[in-house]
mmCIF file of C-alpha atoms and ligand atoms in Angstrom:
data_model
loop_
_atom_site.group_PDB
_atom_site.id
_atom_site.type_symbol
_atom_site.label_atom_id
_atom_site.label_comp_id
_atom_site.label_asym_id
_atom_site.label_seq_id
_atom_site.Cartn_x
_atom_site.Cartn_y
_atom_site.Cartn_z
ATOM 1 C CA UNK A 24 -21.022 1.732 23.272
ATOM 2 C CA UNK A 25 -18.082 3.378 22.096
ATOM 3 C CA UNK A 26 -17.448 4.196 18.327
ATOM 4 C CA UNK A 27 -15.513 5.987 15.941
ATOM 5 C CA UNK A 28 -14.786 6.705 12.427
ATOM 6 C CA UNK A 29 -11.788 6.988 10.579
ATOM 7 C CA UNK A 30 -10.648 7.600 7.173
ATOM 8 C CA UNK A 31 -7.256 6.329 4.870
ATOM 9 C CA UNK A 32 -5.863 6.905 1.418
ATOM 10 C CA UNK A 33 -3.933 3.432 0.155
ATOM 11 C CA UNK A 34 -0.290 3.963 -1.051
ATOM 12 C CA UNK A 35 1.603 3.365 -4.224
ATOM 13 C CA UNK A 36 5.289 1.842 -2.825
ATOM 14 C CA UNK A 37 7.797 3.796 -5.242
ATOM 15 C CA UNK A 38 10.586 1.900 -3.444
ATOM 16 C CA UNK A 39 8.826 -1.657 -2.400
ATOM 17 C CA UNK A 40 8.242 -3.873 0.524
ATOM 18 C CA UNK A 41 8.611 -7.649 -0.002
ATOM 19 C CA UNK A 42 9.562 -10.007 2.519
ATOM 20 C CA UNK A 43 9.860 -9.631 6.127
ATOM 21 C CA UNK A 44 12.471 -10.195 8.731
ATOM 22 C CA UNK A 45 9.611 -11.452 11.397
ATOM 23 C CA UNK A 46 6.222 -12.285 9.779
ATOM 24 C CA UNK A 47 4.527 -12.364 12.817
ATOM 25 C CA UNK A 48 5.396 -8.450 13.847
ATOM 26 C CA UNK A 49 5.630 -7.871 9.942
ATOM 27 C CA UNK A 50 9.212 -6.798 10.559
ATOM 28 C CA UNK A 51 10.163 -5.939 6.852
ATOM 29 C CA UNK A 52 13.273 -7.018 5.292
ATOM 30 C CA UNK A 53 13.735 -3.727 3.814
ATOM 31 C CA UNK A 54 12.576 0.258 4.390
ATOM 32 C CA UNK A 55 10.501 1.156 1.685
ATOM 33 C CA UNK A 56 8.848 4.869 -0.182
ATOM 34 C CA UNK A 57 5.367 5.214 -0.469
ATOM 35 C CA UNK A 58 2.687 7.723 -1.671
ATOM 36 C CA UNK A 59 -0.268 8.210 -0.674
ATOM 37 C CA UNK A 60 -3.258 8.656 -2.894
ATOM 38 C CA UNK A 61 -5.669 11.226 -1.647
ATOM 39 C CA UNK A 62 -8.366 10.431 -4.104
ATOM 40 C CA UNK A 63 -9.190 6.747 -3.091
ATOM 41 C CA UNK A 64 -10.173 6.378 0.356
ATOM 42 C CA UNK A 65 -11.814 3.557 2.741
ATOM 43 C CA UNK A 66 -13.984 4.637 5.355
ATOM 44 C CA UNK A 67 -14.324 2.494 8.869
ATOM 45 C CA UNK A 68 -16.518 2.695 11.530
ATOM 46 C CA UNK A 69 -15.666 0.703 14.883
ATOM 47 C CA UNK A 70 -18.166 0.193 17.623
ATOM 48 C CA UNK A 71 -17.192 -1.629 20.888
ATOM 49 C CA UNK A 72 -20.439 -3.259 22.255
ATOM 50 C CA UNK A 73 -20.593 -5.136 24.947
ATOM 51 C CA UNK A 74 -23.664 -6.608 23.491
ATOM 52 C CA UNK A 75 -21.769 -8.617 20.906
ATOM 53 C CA UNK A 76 -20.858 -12.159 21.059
ATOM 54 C CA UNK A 77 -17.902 -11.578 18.331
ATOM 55 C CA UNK A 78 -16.473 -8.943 15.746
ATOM 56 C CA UNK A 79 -18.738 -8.276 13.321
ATOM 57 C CA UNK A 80 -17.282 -6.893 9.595
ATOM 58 C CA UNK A 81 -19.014 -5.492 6.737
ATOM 59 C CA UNK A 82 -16.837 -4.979 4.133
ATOM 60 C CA UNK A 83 -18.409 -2.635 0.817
ATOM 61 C CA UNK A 84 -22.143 -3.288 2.427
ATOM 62 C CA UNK A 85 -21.501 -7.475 2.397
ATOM 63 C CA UNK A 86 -20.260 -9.762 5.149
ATOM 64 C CA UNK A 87 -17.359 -11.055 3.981
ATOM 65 C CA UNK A 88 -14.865 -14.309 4.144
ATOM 66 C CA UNK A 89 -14.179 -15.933 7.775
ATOM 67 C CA UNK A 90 -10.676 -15.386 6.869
ATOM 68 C CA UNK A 91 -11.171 -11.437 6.444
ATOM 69 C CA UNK A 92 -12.963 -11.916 9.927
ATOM 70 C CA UNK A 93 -10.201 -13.498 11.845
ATOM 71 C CA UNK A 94 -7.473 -11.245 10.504
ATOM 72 C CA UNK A 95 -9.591 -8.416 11.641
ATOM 73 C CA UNK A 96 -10.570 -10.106 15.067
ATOM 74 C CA UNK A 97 -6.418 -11.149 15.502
ATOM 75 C CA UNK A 98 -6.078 -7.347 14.711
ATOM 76 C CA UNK A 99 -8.421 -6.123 17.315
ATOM 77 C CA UNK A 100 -7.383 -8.391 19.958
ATOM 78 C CA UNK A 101 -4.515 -6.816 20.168
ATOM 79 C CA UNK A 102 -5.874 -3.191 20.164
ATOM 80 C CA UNK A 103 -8.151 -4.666 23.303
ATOM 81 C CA UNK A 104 -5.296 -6.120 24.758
ATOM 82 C CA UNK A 105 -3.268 -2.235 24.500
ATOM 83 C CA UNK A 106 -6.804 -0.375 25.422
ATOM 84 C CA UNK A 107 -7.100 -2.798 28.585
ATOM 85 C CA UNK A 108 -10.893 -3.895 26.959
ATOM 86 C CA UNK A 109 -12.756 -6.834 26.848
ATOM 87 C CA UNK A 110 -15.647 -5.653 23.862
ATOM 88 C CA UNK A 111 -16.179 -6.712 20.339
ATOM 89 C CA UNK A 112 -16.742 -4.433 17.713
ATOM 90 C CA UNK A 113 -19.465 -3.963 14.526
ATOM 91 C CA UNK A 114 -16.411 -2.829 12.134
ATOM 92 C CA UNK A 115 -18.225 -1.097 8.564
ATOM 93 C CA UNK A 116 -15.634 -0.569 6.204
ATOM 94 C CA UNK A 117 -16.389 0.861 3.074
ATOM 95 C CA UNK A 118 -13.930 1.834 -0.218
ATOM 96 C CA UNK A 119 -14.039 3.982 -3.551
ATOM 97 C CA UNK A 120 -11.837 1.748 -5.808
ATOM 98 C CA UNK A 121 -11.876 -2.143 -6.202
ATOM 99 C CA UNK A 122 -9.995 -4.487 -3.403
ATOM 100 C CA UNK A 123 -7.867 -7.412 -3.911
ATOM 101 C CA UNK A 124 -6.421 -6.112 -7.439
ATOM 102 C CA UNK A 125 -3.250 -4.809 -6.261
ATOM 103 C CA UNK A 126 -4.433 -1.435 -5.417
ATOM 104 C CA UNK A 127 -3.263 -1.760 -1.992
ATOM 105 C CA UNK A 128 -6.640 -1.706 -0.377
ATOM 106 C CA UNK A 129 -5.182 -3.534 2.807
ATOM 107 C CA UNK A 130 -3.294 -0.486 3.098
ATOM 108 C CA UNK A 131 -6.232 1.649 3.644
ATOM 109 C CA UNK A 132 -8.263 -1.019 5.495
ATOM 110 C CA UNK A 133 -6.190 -1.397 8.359
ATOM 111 C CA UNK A 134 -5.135 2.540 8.744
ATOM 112 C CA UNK A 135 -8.700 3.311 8.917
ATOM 113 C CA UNK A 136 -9.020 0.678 11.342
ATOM 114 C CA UNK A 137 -5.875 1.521 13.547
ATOM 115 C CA UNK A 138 -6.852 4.691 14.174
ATOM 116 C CA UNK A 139 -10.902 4.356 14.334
ATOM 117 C CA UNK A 140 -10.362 1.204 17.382
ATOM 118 C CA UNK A 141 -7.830 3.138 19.012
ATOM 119 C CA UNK A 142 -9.937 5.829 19.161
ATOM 120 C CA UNK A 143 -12.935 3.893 19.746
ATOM 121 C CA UNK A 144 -10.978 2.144 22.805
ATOM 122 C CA UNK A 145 -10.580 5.416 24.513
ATOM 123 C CA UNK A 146 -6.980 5.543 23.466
ATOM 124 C CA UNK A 147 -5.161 8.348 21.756
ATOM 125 C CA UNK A 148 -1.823 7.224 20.015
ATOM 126 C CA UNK A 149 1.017 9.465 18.576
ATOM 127 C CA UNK A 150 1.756 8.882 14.608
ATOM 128 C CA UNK A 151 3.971 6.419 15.410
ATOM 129 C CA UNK A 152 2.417 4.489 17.794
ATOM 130 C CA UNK A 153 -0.725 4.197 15.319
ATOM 131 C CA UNK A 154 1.991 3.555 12.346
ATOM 132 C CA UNK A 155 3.210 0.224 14.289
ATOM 133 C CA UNK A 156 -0.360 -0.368 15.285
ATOM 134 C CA UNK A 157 -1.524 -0.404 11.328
ATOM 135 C CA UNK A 158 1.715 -2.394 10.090
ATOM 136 C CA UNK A 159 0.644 -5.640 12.622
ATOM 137 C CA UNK A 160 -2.428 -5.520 10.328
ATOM 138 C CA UNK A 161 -0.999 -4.912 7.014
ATOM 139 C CA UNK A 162 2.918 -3.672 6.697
ATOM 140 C CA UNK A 163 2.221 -1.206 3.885
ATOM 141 C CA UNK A 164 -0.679 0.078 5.878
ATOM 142 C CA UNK A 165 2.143 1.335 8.262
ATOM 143 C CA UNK A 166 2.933 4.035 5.687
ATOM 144 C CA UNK A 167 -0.751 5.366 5.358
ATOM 145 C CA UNK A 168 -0.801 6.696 8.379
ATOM 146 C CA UNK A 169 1.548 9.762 8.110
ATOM 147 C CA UNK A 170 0.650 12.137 5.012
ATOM 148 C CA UNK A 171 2.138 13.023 1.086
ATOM 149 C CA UNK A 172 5.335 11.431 0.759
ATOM 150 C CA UNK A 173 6.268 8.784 3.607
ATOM 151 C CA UNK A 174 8.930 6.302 4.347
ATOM 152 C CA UNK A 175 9.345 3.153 6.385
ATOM 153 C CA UNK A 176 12.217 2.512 8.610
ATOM 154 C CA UNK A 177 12.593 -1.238 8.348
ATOM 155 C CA UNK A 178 13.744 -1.268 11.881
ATOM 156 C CA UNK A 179 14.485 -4.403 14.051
ATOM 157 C CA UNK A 180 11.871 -4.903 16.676
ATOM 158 C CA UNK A 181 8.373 -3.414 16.755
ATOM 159 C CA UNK A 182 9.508 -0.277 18.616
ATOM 160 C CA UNK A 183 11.613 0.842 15.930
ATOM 161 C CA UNK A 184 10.054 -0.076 12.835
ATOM 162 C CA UNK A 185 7.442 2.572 11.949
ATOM 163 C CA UNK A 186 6.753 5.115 8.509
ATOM 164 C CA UNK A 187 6.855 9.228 8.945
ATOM 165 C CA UNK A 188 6.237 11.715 6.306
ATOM 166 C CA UNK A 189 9.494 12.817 4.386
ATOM 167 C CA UNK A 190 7.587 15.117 2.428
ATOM 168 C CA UNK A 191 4.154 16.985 2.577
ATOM 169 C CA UNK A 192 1.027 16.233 -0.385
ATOM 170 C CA UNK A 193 2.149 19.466 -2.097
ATOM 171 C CA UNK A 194 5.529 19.138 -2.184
ATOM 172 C CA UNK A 195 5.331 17.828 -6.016
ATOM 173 C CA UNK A 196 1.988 16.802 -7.458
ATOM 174 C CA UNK A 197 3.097 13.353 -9.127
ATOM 175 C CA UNK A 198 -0.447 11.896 -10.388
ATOM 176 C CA UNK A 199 -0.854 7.832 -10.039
ATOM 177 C CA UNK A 200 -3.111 6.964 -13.386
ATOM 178 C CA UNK A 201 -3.930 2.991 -12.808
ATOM 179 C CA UNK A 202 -4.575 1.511 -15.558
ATOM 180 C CA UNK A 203 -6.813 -1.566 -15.023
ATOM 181 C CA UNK A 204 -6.378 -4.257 -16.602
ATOM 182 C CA UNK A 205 -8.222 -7.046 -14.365
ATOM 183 C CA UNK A 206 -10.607 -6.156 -10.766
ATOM 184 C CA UNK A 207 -10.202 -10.198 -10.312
ATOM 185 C CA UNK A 208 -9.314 -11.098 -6.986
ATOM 186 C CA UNK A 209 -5.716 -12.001 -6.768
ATOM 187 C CA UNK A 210 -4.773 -15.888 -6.312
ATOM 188 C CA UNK A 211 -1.812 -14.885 -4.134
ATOM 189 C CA UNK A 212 -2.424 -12.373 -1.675
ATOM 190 C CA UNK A 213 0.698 -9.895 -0.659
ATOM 191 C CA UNK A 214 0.407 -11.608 3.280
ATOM 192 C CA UNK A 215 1.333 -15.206 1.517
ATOM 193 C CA UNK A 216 3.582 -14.056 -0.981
ATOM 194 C CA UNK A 217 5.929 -12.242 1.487
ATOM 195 C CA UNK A 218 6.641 -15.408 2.562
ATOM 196 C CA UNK A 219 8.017 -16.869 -0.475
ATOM 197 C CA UNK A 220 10.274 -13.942 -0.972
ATOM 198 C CA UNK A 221 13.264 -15.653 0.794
ATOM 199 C CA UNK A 222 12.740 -19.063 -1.437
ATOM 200 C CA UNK A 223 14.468 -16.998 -4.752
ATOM 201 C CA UNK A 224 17.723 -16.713 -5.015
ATOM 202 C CA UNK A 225 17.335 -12.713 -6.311
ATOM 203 C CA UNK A 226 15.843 -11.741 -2.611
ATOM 204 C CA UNK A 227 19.096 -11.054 -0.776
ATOM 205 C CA UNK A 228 20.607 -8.771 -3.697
ATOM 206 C CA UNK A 229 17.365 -7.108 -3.838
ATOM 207 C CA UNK A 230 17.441 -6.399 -0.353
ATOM 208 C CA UNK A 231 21.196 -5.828 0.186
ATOM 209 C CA UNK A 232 21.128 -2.924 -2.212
ATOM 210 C CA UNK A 233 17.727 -1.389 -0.921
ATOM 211 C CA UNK A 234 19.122 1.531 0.908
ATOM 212 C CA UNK A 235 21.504 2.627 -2.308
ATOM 213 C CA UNK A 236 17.435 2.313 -3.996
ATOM 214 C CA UNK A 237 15.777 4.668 -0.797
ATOM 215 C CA UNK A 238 19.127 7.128 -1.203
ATOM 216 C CA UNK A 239 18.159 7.748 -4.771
ATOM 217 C CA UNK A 240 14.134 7.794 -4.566
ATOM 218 C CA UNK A 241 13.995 10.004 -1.662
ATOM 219 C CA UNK A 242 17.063 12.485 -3.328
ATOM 220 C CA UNK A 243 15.052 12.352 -6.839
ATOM 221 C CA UNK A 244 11.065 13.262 -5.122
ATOM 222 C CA UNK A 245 13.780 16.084 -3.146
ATOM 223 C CA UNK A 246 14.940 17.424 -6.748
ATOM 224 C CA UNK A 247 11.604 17.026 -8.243
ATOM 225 C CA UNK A 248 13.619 15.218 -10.646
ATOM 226 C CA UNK A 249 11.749 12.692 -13.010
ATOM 227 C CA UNK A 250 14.221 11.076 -14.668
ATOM 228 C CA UNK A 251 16.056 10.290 -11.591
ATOM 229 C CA UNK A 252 12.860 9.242 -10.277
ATOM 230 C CA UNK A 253 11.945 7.234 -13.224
ATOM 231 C CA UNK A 254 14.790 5.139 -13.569
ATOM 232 C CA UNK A 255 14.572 4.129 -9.572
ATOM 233 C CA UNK A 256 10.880 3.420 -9.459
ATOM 234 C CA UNK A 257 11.209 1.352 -12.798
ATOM 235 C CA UNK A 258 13.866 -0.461 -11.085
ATOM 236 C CA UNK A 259 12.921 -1.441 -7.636
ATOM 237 C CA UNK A 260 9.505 -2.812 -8.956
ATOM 238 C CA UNK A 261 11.664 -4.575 -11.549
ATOM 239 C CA UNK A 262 13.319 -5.858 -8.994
ATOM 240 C CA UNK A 263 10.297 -7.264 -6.580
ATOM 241 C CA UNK A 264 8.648 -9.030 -9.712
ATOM 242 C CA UNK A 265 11.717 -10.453 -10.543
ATOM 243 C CA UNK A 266 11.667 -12.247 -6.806
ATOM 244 C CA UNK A 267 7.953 -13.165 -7.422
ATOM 245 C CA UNK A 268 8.743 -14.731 -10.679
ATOM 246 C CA UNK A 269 11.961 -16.702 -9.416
ATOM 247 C CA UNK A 270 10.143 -17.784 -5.596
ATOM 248 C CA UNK A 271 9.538 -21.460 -5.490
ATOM 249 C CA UNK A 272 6.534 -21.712 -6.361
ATOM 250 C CA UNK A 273 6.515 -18.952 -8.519
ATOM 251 C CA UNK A 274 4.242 -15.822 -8.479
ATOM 252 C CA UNK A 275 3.667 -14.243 -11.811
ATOM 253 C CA UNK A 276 0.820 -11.215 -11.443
ATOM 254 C CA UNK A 277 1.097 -9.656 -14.598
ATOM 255 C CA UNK A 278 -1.197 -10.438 -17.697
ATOM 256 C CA UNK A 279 -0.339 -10.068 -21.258
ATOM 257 C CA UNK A 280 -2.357 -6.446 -21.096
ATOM 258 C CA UNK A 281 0.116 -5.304 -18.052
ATOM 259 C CA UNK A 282 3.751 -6.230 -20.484
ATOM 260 C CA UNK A 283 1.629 -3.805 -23.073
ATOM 261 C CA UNK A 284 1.122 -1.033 -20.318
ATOM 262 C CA UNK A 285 4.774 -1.189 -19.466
ATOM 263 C CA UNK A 286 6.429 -1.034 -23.476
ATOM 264 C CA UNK A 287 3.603 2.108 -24.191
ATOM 265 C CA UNK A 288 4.898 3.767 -20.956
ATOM 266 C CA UNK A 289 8.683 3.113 -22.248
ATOM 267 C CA UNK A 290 7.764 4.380 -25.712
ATOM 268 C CA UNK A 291 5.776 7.710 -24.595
ATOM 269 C CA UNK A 292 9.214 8.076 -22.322
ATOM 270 C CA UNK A 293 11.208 8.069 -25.288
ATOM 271 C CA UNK A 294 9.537 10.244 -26.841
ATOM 272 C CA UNK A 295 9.953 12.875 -24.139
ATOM 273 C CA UNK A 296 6.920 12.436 -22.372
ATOM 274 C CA UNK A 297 7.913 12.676 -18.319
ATOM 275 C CA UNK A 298 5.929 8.677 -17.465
ATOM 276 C CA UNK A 299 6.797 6.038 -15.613
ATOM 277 C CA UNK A 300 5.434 2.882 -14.362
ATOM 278 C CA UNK A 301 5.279 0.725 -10.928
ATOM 279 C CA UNK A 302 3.093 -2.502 -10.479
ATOM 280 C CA UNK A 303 2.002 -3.920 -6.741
ATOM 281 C CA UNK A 304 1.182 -7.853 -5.966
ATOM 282 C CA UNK A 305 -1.515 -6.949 -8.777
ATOM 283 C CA UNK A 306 -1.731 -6.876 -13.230
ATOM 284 C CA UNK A 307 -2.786 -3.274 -12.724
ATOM 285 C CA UNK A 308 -0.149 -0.854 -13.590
ATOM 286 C CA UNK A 309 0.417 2.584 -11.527
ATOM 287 C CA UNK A 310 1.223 5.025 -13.965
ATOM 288 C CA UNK A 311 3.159 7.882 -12.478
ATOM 289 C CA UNK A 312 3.211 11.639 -14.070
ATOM 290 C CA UNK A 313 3.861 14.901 -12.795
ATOM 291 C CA UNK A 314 0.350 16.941 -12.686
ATOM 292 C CA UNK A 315 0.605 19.003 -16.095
ATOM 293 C CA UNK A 316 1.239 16.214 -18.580
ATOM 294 C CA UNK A 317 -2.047 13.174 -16.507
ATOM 295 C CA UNK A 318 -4.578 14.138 -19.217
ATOM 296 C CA UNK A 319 -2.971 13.185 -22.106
ATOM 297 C CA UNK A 320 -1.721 10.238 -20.179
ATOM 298 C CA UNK A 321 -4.944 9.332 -18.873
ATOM 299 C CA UNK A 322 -6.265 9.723 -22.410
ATOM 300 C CA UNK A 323 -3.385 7.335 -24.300
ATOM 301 C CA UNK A 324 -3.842 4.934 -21.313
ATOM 302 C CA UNK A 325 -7.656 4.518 -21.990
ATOM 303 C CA UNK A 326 -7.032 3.382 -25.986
ATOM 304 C CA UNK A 327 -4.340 0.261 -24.892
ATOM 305 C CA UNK A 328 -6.910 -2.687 -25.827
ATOM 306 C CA UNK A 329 -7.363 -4.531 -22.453
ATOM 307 C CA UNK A 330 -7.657 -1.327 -20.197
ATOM 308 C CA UNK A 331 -11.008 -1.026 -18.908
ATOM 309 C CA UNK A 332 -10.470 1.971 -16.673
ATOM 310 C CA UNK A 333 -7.854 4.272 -15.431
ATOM 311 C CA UNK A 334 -7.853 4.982 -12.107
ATOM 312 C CA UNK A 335 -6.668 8.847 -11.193
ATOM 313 C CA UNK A 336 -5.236 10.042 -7.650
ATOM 314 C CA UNK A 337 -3.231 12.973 -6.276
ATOM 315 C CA UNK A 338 -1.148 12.690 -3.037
ATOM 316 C CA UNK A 339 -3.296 12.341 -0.088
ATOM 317 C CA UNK A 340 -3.184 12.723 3.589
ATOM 318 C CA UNK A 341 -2.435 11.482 6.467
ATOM 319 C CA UNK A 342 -4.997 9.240 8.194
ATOM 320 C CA UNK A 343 -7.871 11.371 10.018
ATOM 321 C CA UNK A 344 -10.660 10.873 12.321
ATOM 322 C CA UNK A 345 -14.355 11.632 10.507
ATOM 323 C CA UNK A 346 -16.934 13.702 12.226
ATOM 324 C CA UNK A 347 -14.609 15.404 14.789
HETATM 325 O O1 LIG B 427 1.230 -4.621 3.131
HETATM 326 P P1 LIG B 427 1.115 -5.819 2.291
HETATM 327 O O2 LIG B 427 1.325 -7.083 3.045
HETATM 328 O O3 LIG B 427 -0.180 -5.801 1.493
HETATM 329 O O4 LIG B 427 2.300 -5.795 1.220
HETATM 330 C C1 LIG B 427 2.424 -4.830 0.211
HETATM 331 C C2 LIG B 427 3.293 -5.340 -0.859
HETATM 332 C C3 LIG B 427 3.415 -4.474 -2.100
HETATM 333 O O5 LIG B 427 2.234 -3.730 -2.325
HETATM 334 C C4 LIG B 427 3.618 -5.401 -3.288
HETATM 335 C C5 LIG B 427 4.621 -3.541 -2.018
HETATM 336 C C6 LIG B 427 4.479 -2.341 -1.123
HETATM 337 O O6 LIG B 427 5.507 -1.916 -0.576
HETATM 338 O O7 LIG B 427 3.374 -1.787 -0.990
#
């Protein structure tokens, strides 16, 4: 038996991914600027048995869906196939924060899980070989491998399209308060919706201007300059829901509590208050403050009617073995 455990932060995409050039490779139609959040984690623990007559999961202490199965099997098929092994694996997978609700818990899941089968399967893989490992199970997992601040070259072909770190954890302590607003599963998962992206008409404008967009985020988190910042982030997830909204059929995530999230976080930004706000394939809203000013941020969130709970992370780390 061979095992291993790893452990991933999920990412908030300041500049987003939506839409893919190959959907099988998850090729992305555009780079995109993550964060990772170092205070919500999943845990995985892979162990190849040959005892096993398939891959087992156990997802938050339950079995879950045949279709989490299979994307996890299709996953690990391909790590056997790299590793030269023939095992299945007991995967136990285990998270801090609530999945499916556009906290991008696939993100986390499949970082953990690059690097705990990979390690499991006797292999050790640079940080970008285990970034295009993680993005065949999840492209946004791609960019929780590498720590802090971290980018994703869209590339062409699976050797070139990969995330690194543009900036370490410490390099400016932006805090992600997510306000919840629903912990429903999502109808439309991210893996189905990137494949209506290229049915609205907005997707190739979106796309065409993406690197002016990845210029200007990665120039603002340089400066440490909010505003900058602010304006971009507000922007490119402007710009993604728009596409969701206008794809045939449509995809609308946000609930009548999110719209009330987003005018309080323009308001407090009038008012001088350094807040802005980003939203995932999710209603939740990630609201994004440098350090000093989260409590009274986390404190107005809390008193919008229709937030249950805000959700607080710093900037995390990269992906990391546990128990070493
Ligand atoms: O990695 P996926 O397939 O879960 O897609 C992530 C999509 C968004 O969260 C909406 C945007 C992003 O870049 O993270």
């Amino acid at each position: 038996m061979k095992t291993a455990t790893a452990i991933a932060n999920p990412n908030i995409a300041f500049i987003k991914y939506w839409g893919d050039k190959d959907p099988d490779l998850r090729i992305p139609a555009n780079g995109s600027i993550s964060m990772n959040l170092g205070d919500l984690h999943t845990v995985t623990e892979v162990i190849f048995d040959a005892n096993l007559e398939r891959d087992e999961l156990i997802l938050d202490g339950r079995v879950p869906g045949e279709m989490a199965i299979e994307r996890v099997t299709r996953f690990l098929d391909h790590v056997r196939l790299l590793a030269g092994i023939s095992d299945f694996a007991r995967v136990t997978s285990e998270n801090n924060f609530p999945i499916g609700s556009g906290i991008a818990s696939s993100a986390s899941a499949f970082a953990a899980l690059s690097l705990a089968s990979a390690t499991a399967a006797g292999m050790k893989l640079d940080e970008s070989s285990l970034s295009r490992l993680a993005r065949r199970g999840s492209g946004s997992a791609c960019r929780s491998v590498p720590g802090g601040f971290v980018e994703w070259q869209a590339g062409e072909e699976d050797a070139n399209s990969f995330a690194y770190s543009i900036f370490p954890p410490d390099h400016w302590e932006l805090i992600d308060c997510i306000a919840i607003v629903s912990q429903e599963h999502k109808e439309t998962g991210s893996q189905d919706g990137h494949l209506l992206a290229e049915t609205s008409l907005l997707q190739e404008v979106r796309v065409a201007d993406a690197s002016r967009r990845l210029d200007l985020c990665r120039q603002a988190i340089l400066n440490r300059d909010f505003e900058a910042f602010a304006e971009v982030v507000e922007l490119d997830s402007n710009l993604m829901h728009a596409v969701m909204m206008t794809s045939q059929p449509k995809l609308l995530y946000w609930q009548p509590t999110t719209l009330a999230v987003i005018q309080a976080v323009g308001e407090w930004r009038k008012n001088g208050t350094p807040v802005c706000f980003t939203i995932d394939a999710g209603p939740n809203v990630h609201v994004i403050t440098p350090g000093e000013n989260s409590p009274r941020v986390i404190g107005d969130l809390i008193q919008i009617p229709g937030v249950s709970k805000v959700l607080v992370s710093r900037p995390g780390a990269a992906v990391r073995l546990v128990g070493d």
